[in-house]
Tab-separated table of C-alpha atoms and ligand atoms in Angstrom:
chain	number	residue	atom	x	y	z
I	1	MET	CA	89.067	106.865	112.892
I	2	VAL	CA	89.874	104.563	115.782
I	3	LEU	CA	87.575	101.592	116.308
I	4	SER	CA	87.500	99.878	119.645
I	5	GLU	CA	86.381	96.518	118.278
I	6	GLU	CA	88.521	93.759	116.855
I	7	VAL	CA	88.885	93.534	113.077
I	8	LYS	CA	86.093	91.149	112.021
I	9	VAL	CA	87.298	88.296	109.769
I	10	LEU	CA	84.709	87.555	107.064
I	11	SER	CA	84.827	84.427	104.919
I	12	GLY	CA	82.974	82.372	102.323
I	13	ASP	CA	79.812	83.406	100.467
I	14	ALA	CA	78.324	85.147	103.494
I	15	GLY	CA	81.593	87.091	103.859
I	16	VAL	CA	81.410	88.237	100.241
I	17	GLN	CA	77.777	89.368	100.748
I	18	LYS	CA	78.635	91.261	103.940
I	19	THR	CA	81.614	92.897	102.222
I	20	VAL	CA	79.415	94.074	99.343
I	21	GLU	CA	76.898	95.556	101.812
I	22	MET	CA	79.587	97.359	103.798
I	23	LEU	CA	81.202	98.787	100.657
I	24	LEU	CA	77.826	99.997	99.341
I	25	GLU	CA	77.331	101.779	102.695
I	26	GLY	CA	80.623	103.613	102.152
I	27	GLN	CA	82.726	101.617	104.622
I	28	CYS	CA	86.300	100.344	104.118
I	29	VAL	CA	86.919	96.584	104.049
I	30	ALA	CA	90.244	94.803	103.499
I	31	LEU	CA	90.027	92.393	100.560
I	32	PRO	CA	92.281	89.664	99.187
I	33	THR	CA	93.933	90.185	95.811
I	34	GLU	CA	96.424	87.937	94.031
I	35	THR	CA	99.214	90.431	94.926
I	36	VAL	CA	98.667	91.699	98.485
I	37	TYR	CA	95.579	92.465	100.612
I	38	GLY	CA	94.013	95.803	99.687
I	39	LEU	CA	92.003	98.215	101.840
I	40	ALA	CA	88.968	98.815	99.627
I	41	ALA	CA	86.270	101.488	99.492
I	42	ASP	CA	83.896	102.913	96.871
I	43	ALA	CA	86.199	104.913	94.584
I	44	SER	CA	83.399	107.271	93.531
I	45	ASN	CA	82.502	108.194	97.134
I	46	ASP	CA	84.898	110.904	98.354
I	47	THR	CA	84.061	110.316	102.023
I	48	ALA	CA	84.747	106.591	101.680
I	49	VAL	CA	88.035	107.333	99.894
I	50	ASP	CA	89.019	109.781	102.660
I	51	SER	CA	88.469	107.038	105.237
I	52	ILE	CA	91.074	104.861	103.465
I	53	PHE	CA	93.645	107.637	103.833
I	54	SER	CA	92.873	108.083	107.505
I	55	ALA	CA	92.861	104.341	108.313
I	56	LYS	CA	96.278	103.973	106.653
I	57	GLN	CA	97.583	107.328	107.935
I	58	ARG	CA	98.612	107.906	104.354
I	59	PRO	CA	99.179	111.457	103.053
I	60	THR	CA	96.221	112.447	100.845
I	61	ASP	CA	98.453	113.358	97.906
I	62	HIS	CA	99.485	109.682	97.479
I	63	PRO	CA	97.080	108.443	94.812
I	64	LEU	CA	95.169	105.156	95.066
I	65	ILE	CA	94.678	102.411	92.484
I	66	VAL	CA	91.059	101.965	91.340
I	67	HIS	CA	90.119	98.310	90.888
I	68	ILE	CA	87.580	97.440	88.190
I	69	ALA	CA	86.043	94.161	87.009
I	70	SER	CA	87.353	94.209	83.435
I	71	ALA	CA	88.593	96.290	80.502
I	72	GLU	CA	84.991	97.269	79.741
I	73	GLN	CA	85.077	99.720	82.654
I	74	ILE	CA	88.305	101.484	81.638
I	75	SER	CA	86.393	104.175	79.753
I	76	SER	CA	84.278	105.006	82.827
I	77	TRP	CA	87.418	106.147	84.654
I	78	ALA	CA	89.924	107.212	81.991
I	79	ARG	CA	90.010	109.225	78.767
I	80	ALA	CA	92.367	109.280	75.764
I	81	ILE	CA	92.869	105.534	76.199
I	82	PRO	CA	95.625	104.196	73.932
I	83	ALA	CA	95.257	100.903	72.057
I	84	SER	CA	98.106	99.498	74.174
I	85	ALA	CA	95.795	99.583	77.232
I	86	TYR	CA	93.369	97.194	75.537
I	87	LEU	CA	96.161	94.965	74.229
I	88	LEU	CA	97.692	94.706	77.693
I	89	ALA	CA	94.305	94.169	79.354
I	90	GLU	CA	93.558	91.378	76.891
I	91	ALA	CA	96.858	89.699	77.756
I	92	PHE	CA	97.136	90.280	81.521
I	93	TRP	CA	93.741	91.186	83.021
I	94	PRO	CA	92.441	90.160	85.379
I	95	GLY	CA	95.917	90.128	86.907
I	96	PRO	CA	98.793	91.939	88.616
I	97	LEU	CA	99.163	94.833	86.166
I	98	THR	CA	98.118	98.456	86.791
I	99	PHE	CA	97.761	101.117	84.072
I	100	LEU	CA	98.372	104.801	84.576
I	101	LEU	CA	96.007	106.751	82.283
I	102	ASP	CA	94.540	110.254	82.018
I	103	LYS	CA	91.512	110.429	84.273
I	104	ALA	CA	88.014	110.951	82.881
I	105	PRO	CA	86.777	114.520	83.537
I	106	GLN	CA	83.980	113.524	85.949
I	107	ILE	CA	86.329	111.670	88.341
I	108	THR	CA	87.110	113.765	91.413
I	109	THR	CA	90.737	114.029	92.446
I	110	ASN	CA	90.378	112.577	95.983
I	111	VAL	CA	91.235	109.117	94.690
I	112	THR	CA	93.987	110.423	92.360
I	113	GLY	CA	95.785	112.377	95.071
I	114	GLY	CA	95.041	115.635	93.268
I	115	ARG	CA	96.389	114.394	89.926
I	116	GLN	CA	94.859	114.392	86.454
I	117	THR	CA	95.939	110.761	85.970
I	118	ILE	CA	94.363	107.598	87.368
I	119	ALA	CA	95.735	104.125	88.129
I	120	LEU	CA	93.456	101.208	87.089
I	121	ARG	CA	93.700	97.489	87.591
I	122	ALA	CA	91.413	94.449	87.264
I	123	PRO	CA	92.426	92.057	90.060
I	124	GLN	CA	92.296	88.307	89.556
I	125	HIS	CA	91.368	87.002	93.005
I	126	PRO	CA	87.932	85.345	92.614
I	127	MET	CA	86.537	86.897	95.818
I	128	PHE	CA	87.588	90.391	94.748
I	129	GLN	CA	86.057	89.740	91.310
I	130	ARG	CA	82.770	88.724	92.923
I	131	VAL	CA	82.730	91.811	95.116
I	132	LEU	CA	83.317	94.033	92.073
I	133	ILE	CA	80.584	92.379	90.034
I	134	GLU	CA	78.018	92.133	92.831
I	135	SER	CA	78.552	95.723	94.016
I	136	SER	CA	78.982	97.248	90.510
I	137	LEU	CA	81.503	99.595	92.128
I	138	GLY	CA	85.007	100.670	91.223
I	139	LEU	CA	87.062	100.098	94.369
I	140	ALA	CA	89.974	102.216	95.484
I	141	ALA	CA	92.382	99.888	97.272
I	142	PRO	CA	95.893	100.575	98.459
I	143	SER	CA	97.732	97.794	100.270
I	144	ALA	CA	96.042	97.155	103.647
I	145	ASN	CA	98.907	98.292	105.865
I	146	ARG	CA	99.702	101.497	107.699
I	147	TYR	CA	101.735	103.992	105.687
I	148	LYS	CA	105.312	102.821	105.008
I	149	GLN	CA	104.814	99.455	106.718
I	150	LEU	CA	104.969	95.986	105.203
I	151	SER	CA	102.144	94.970	102.881
I	152	PRO	CA	99.984	92.088	104.193
I	153	THR	CA	99.732	88.828	102.255
I	154	THR	CA	97.386	87.043	104.703
I	155	ALA	CA	94.211	88.083	106.554
I	156	ASP	CA	96.023	87.577	109.897
I	157	GLN	CA	98.650	90.143	108.927
I	158	VAL	CA	95.858	92.611	108.095
I	159	VAL	CA	94.270	91.996	111.496
I	160	SER	CA	97.493	92.577	113.405
I	161	GLY	CA	98.603	95.575	111.350
I	162	MET	CA	95.246	97.396	111.225
I	163	GLN	CA	93.864	96.585	114.705
I	164	GLY	CA	91.510	99.357	115.806
I	165	ARG	CA	91.684	101.061	112.385
I	166	ILE	CA	89.309	99.031	110.189
I	167	ALA	CA	86.090	97.097	110.798
I	168	ALA	CA	86.621	93.970	108.687
I	169	VAL	CA	88.791	91.853	106.407
I	170	LEU	CA	87.539	89.302	103.896
I	171	ASP	CA	89.749	86.222	104.213
I	172	GLY	CA	90.738	84.824	100.819
I	173	GLY	CA	93.802	82.860	101.920
I	174	PRO	CA	97.438	83.762	101.274
I	175	CYS	CA	98.126	85.956	98.221
I	176	ARG	CA	99.526	84.082	95.249
I	177	PHE	CA	102.091	86.625	93.999
I	178	GLY	CA	102.889	88.294	97.318
I	179	LEU	CA	104.265	91.471	95.695
I	180	GLU	CA	102.313	94.493	94.463
I	181	SER	CA	101.258	94.808	90.823
I	182	THR	CA	103.485	96.129	88.068
I	183	ILE	CA	102.508	99.759	87.304
I	184	VAL	CA	102.949	100.897	83.703
I	185	ASP	CA	102.481	104.497	82.593
I	186	LEU	CA	100.413	104.598	79.379
I	187	THR	CA	99.924	108.397	79.319
I	188	SER	CA	102.654	109.069	76.766
I	189	THR	CA	103.807	107.310	73.611
I	190	GLU	CA	106.773	105.849	75.486
I	191	LEU	CA	105.630	103.189	77.940
I	192	THR	CA	107.351	103.352	81.323
I	193	ILE	CA	107.327	100.979	84.289
I	194	LEU	CA	106.692	103.061	87.423
I	195	ARG	CA	106.833	100.098	89.802
I	196	PRO	CA	108.262	96.687	88.863
I	197	GLY	CA	106.078	93.728	89.817
I	198	PRO	CA	104.916	90.264	88.776
I	199	ILE	CA	104.457	91.208	85.096
I	200	SER	CA	107.935	91.766	83.661
I	201	ARG	CA	109.209	94.373	81.250
I	202	GLN	CA	109.819	91.651	78.680
I	203	GLU	CA	106.206	90.462	78.883
I	204	LEU	CA	104.973	94.037	78.357
I	205	GLU	CA	107.289	94.474	75.362
I	206	GLU	CA	106.162	91.205	73.790
I	207	VAL	CA	102.502	92.209	73.926
I	208	THR	CA	102.829	95.859	72.881
I	209	GLY	CA	105.643	95.339	70.386
I	210	LYS	CA	107.230	98.524	71.774
I	211	PRO	CA	110.251	99.128	73.993
I	212	VAL	CA	109.246	99.686	77.628
I	213	LEU	CA	111.353	101.966	79.779
I	214	ALA	CA	112.215	100.821	83.291
I	215	PRO	CA	114.085	103.713	84.879
I	216	ASN	CA	115.700	103.381	88.263
I	217	GLU	CA	112.853	104.049	90.714
I	218	HIS	CA	114.700	106.924	92.351
I	219	ASP	CA	114.677	108.856	89.087
I	220	VAL	CA	110.900	108.848	88.816
I	221	ALA	CA	108.683	111.351	90.572
I	222	VAL	CA	105.757	109.175	91.675
I	223	PRO	CA	104.131	109.891	94.999
I	224	GLY	CA	104.489	106.769	97.095
I	225	ASN	CA	107.768	106.089	95.345
I	226	VAL	CA	109.675	107.178	98.406
I	227	ALA	CA	112.927	105.547	99.419
I	228	ALA	CA	111.626	104.308	102.768
I	229	HIS	CA	108.661	101.986	102.190
I	230	TYR	CA	107.556	98.390	102.743
I	231	GLN	CA	109.442	98.477	106.028
I	232	PRO	CA	109.532	95.840	108.739
I	233	ALA	CA	109.934	97.099	112.326
I	234	ALA	CA	113.493	95.734	112.562
I	235	MET	CA	116.330	97.535	110.776
I	236	LEU	CA	116.913	95.723	107.492
I	237	LYS	CA	120.146	95.429	105.524
I	238	VAL	CA	120.812	93.705	102.216
I	239	LEU	CA	124.247	92.053	102.241
I	240	THR	CA	126.443	89.669	100.268
I	241	VAL	CA	127.075	86.202	101.746
I	242	ASN	CA	130.466	87.295	103.054
I	243	GLU	CA	128.964	90.318	104.768
I	244	LEU	CA	126.414	88.273	106.764
I	245	GLU	CA	127.041	88.121	110.538
I	246	SER	CA	129.828	85.657	111.365
I	247	SER	CA	128.902	85.239	115.037
I	248	ASP	CA	125.558	85.253	116.823
I	249	ASP	CA	124.542	88.457	118.626
I	250	GLY	CA	121.155	86.971	119.587
I	251	ALA	CA	119.196	89.856	118.049
I	252	THR	CA	119.532	89.376	114.298
I	253	GLY	CA	117.182	87.510	111.953
I	254	PHE	CA	118.301	86.266	108.540
I	255	LEU	CA	116.626	85.865	105.171
I	256	VAL	CA	118.684	83.835	102.688
I	257	TRP	CA	118.267	81.839	99.480
I	258	SER	CA	121.641	80.207	98.659
I	259	ASP	CA	123.444	77.103	99.996
I	260	SER	CA	126.524	79.179	100.725
I	261	ALA	CA	124.588	81.615	102.917
I	262	VAL	CA	122.975	78.755	104.827
I	263	GLN	CA	126.410	77.207	105.372
I	264	ARG	CA	127.819	80.504	106.625
I	265	LEU	CA	125.031	80.846	109.205
I	266	ILE	CA	125.517	77.238	110.364
I	267	ASP	CA	129.234	77.958	110.787
I	268	ALA	CA	128.346	81.094	112.754
I	269	HIS	CA	126.086	79.008	115.090
I	270	ILE	CA	122.998	81.080	114.306
I	271	PRO	CA	119.952	79.214	115.675
I	272	GLU	CA	117.599	77.925	112.969
I	273	GLU	CA	114.558	79.749	114.297
I	274	ARG	CA	116.100	83.068	113.311
I	275	VAL	CA	116.893	81.951	109.748
I	276	ILE	CA	114.361	81.868	106.910
I	277	ARG	CA	115.330	80.416	103.582
I	278	LEU	CA	113.342	81.362	100.490
I	279	ALA	CA	113.495	79.793	97.022
I	280	ASP	CA	116.299	80.661	94.607
I	281	ASN	CA	113.824	81.644	91.854
I	282	ALA	CA	112.327	85.129	91.742
I	283	GLN	CA	108.661	84.136	91.498
I	284	GLU	CA	108.595	81.893	94.570
I	285	TYR	CA	110.942	84.169	96.490
I	286	GLY	CA	108.652	87.121	95.748
I	287	SER	CA	105.542	85.312	96.904
I	288	GLY	CA	107.173	84.514	100.261
I	289	LEU	CA	109.079	87.749	100.880
I	290	TYR	CA	106.572	89.813	102.898
I	291	SER	CA	105.454	86.824	104.949
I	292	ALA	CA	109.072	86.056	105.778
I	293	LEU	CA	109.646	89.652	106.914
I	294	HIS	CA	106.428	89.574	108.970
I	295	ARG	CA	107.659	86.343	110.629
I	296	LEU	CA	111.093	87.764	111.401
I	297	ASP	CA	109.465	90.885	112.862
I	298	ALA	CA	107.298	88.653	115.051
I	299	LEU	CA	110.513	87.267	116.622
I	300	SER	CA	111.223	90.810	117.872
I	301	VAL	CA	114.735	90.828	116.424
I	302	SER	CA	116.267	94.289	116.164
I	303	ARG	CA	118.069	93.633	112.884
I	304	ILE	CA	117.273	91.656	109.738
I	305	GLN	CA	120.088	90.694	107.383
I	306	VAL	CA	118.925	89.769	103.886
I	307	GLU	CA	121.183	87.914	101.475
I	308	ARG	CA	121.402	89.993	98.301
I	309	PRO	CA	119.315	88.426	95.504
I	310	PRO	CA	120.709	88.188	91.952
I	311	ALA	CA	120.790	91.524	90.060
I	312	LYS	CA	118.919	90.030	87.072
I	313	ASP	CA	115.849	91.564	85.392
I	314	SER	CA	113.622	88.748	86.634
I	315	TRP	CA	114.436	89.820	90.213
I	316	ALA	CA	113.580	93.522	89.585
I	317	ALA	CA	110.412	93.548	91.724
I	318	VAL	CA	112.084	91.757	94.644
I	319	ASN	CA	115.156	94.027	94.534
I	320	ASN	CA	112.953	97.123	94.316
I	321	ARG	CA	111.019	96.158	97.488
I	322	LEU	CA	114.180	95.206	99.400
I	323	LEU	CA	115.831	98.496	98.494
I	324	ARG	CA	112.921	100.412	100.053
I	325	ALA	CA	112.580	98.026	102.975
I	326	ALA	CA	116.179	98.911	103.779
I	327	GLY	CA	115.205	102.609	103.535
O	401	TXA	O1	99.040	95.051	93.759
O	401	TXA	C1	98.685	96.204	94.001
O	401	TXA	O2	98.821	97.137	93.195
O	401	TXA	C2	98.018	96.473	95.367
O	401	TXA	C3	96.714	95.691	95.426
O	401	TXA	C4	95.928	95.985	96.669
O	401	TXA	O3	95.964	95.961	94.271
O	401	TXA	N1	97.812	97.861	95.581
O	401	TXA	C5	98.826	98.726	95.876
O	401	TXA	O4	98.405	100.017	96.144
O	401	TXA	O5	99.997	98.411	95.903
O	401	TXA	P1	99.316	101.099	96.860
O	401	TXA	O6	98.399	102.262	97.091
O	401	TXA	O7	99.971	100.531	98.056
O	401	TXA	O8	100.320	101.507	95.758
O	401	TXA	C6	99.844	102.200	94.629
O	401	TXA	C7	100.952	102.894	93.915
O	401	TXA	C8	101.528	104.031	94.721
O	401	TXA	O9	102.937	103.986	94.647
O	401	TXA	C9	100.972	105.246	94.012
O	401	TXA	O10	101.808	106.333	94.131
O	401	TXA	C10	100.842	104.774	92.572
O	401	TXA	O11	100.402	103.457	92.720
O	401	TXA	N2	99.800	105.533	91.888
O	401	TXA	C11	98.472	105.379	91.985
O	401	TXA	N3	97.824	106.324	91.246
O	401	TXA	C12	98.776	107.075	90.673
O	401	TXA	C13	98.764	108.234	89.841
O	401	TXA	N4	97.632	108.801	89.439
O	401	TXA	N5	99.954	108.745	89.459
O	401	TXA	C14	101.106	108.175	89.866
O	401	TXA	N6	101.181	107.114	90.687
O	401	TXA	C15	100.047	106.562	91.070
O	402	MG	MG1	101.438	99.978	99.556
């Protein structure tokens, strides 16, 4: 579907009402969540779900997350629900945590990419919550970017990335976490993190009282878990401080977090406008990462050099996204 009009930016109460109407008509609308903007449509309407895949140019075997208002709706979408799902929902919902469960028999496989499992999450953003409650729908919503590109964390980024491909975005301000939800597989007795995110392995272990596996992402067969993902237009490399460019070639942007990296770039006479410094703690760094990459892309640099973040557990989500951004 190619639309000739501009992406309409909806806001406030009237924007929420319009969004609900459009979703009930089977249209796609981009919505704010606390992680990234999602491209939402009625998850029980196969035609609406198909239009998400075509707007994103995403292969139809890459399953979508279904967003629900609260744990009460889990049983409408999933079956054989383990107690851990309710424990985790109690602790982290609404919030940036997605469960993989066996799908309920009546759910068609358009939204699950042909699989017998379903991903469910209750998002925290108040506008998304209102849309869920006022529409009484479950909403399929992948990140509101074209396949393999950077996820949007502001309405402006949705507009520029999805121009001509979607009718509207509901503006809910910048996303608080800035990285996609943690996905945890609850379909077997061993709990496994399929995608690291804002909720850490340790937090999941504390609530469930069970060990949670966090295999290297390349060992797990999850559609969408491809090496090249979350990519800016410029070629991105993750480097140690000493590997960062030591002289200016005029075409490289930099993303750093440490004093020593900043000093190295000053010594190399790299102009400030091509250097972005993020915080040296994982939470703040994560919330600024995609916006920083969008900004560097907007400078039309051909390369982005990223200072390697610490290899600690708390940085797992950031390191996971950078690994794929580097392809
Ligand atoms: O924070 C988030 O999760 C955001 C916001 C919009 O909620 N959504 C998001 O969706 O990141 P998306 O489609 O970009 O990523 C969903 C991931 C994909 O890697 C997909 O393969 C995995 O979830 N997934 C969804 N359903 C699955 C299933 N049935 N089996 C395995 N993986 C699944
Ligand atoms: Mg995505």
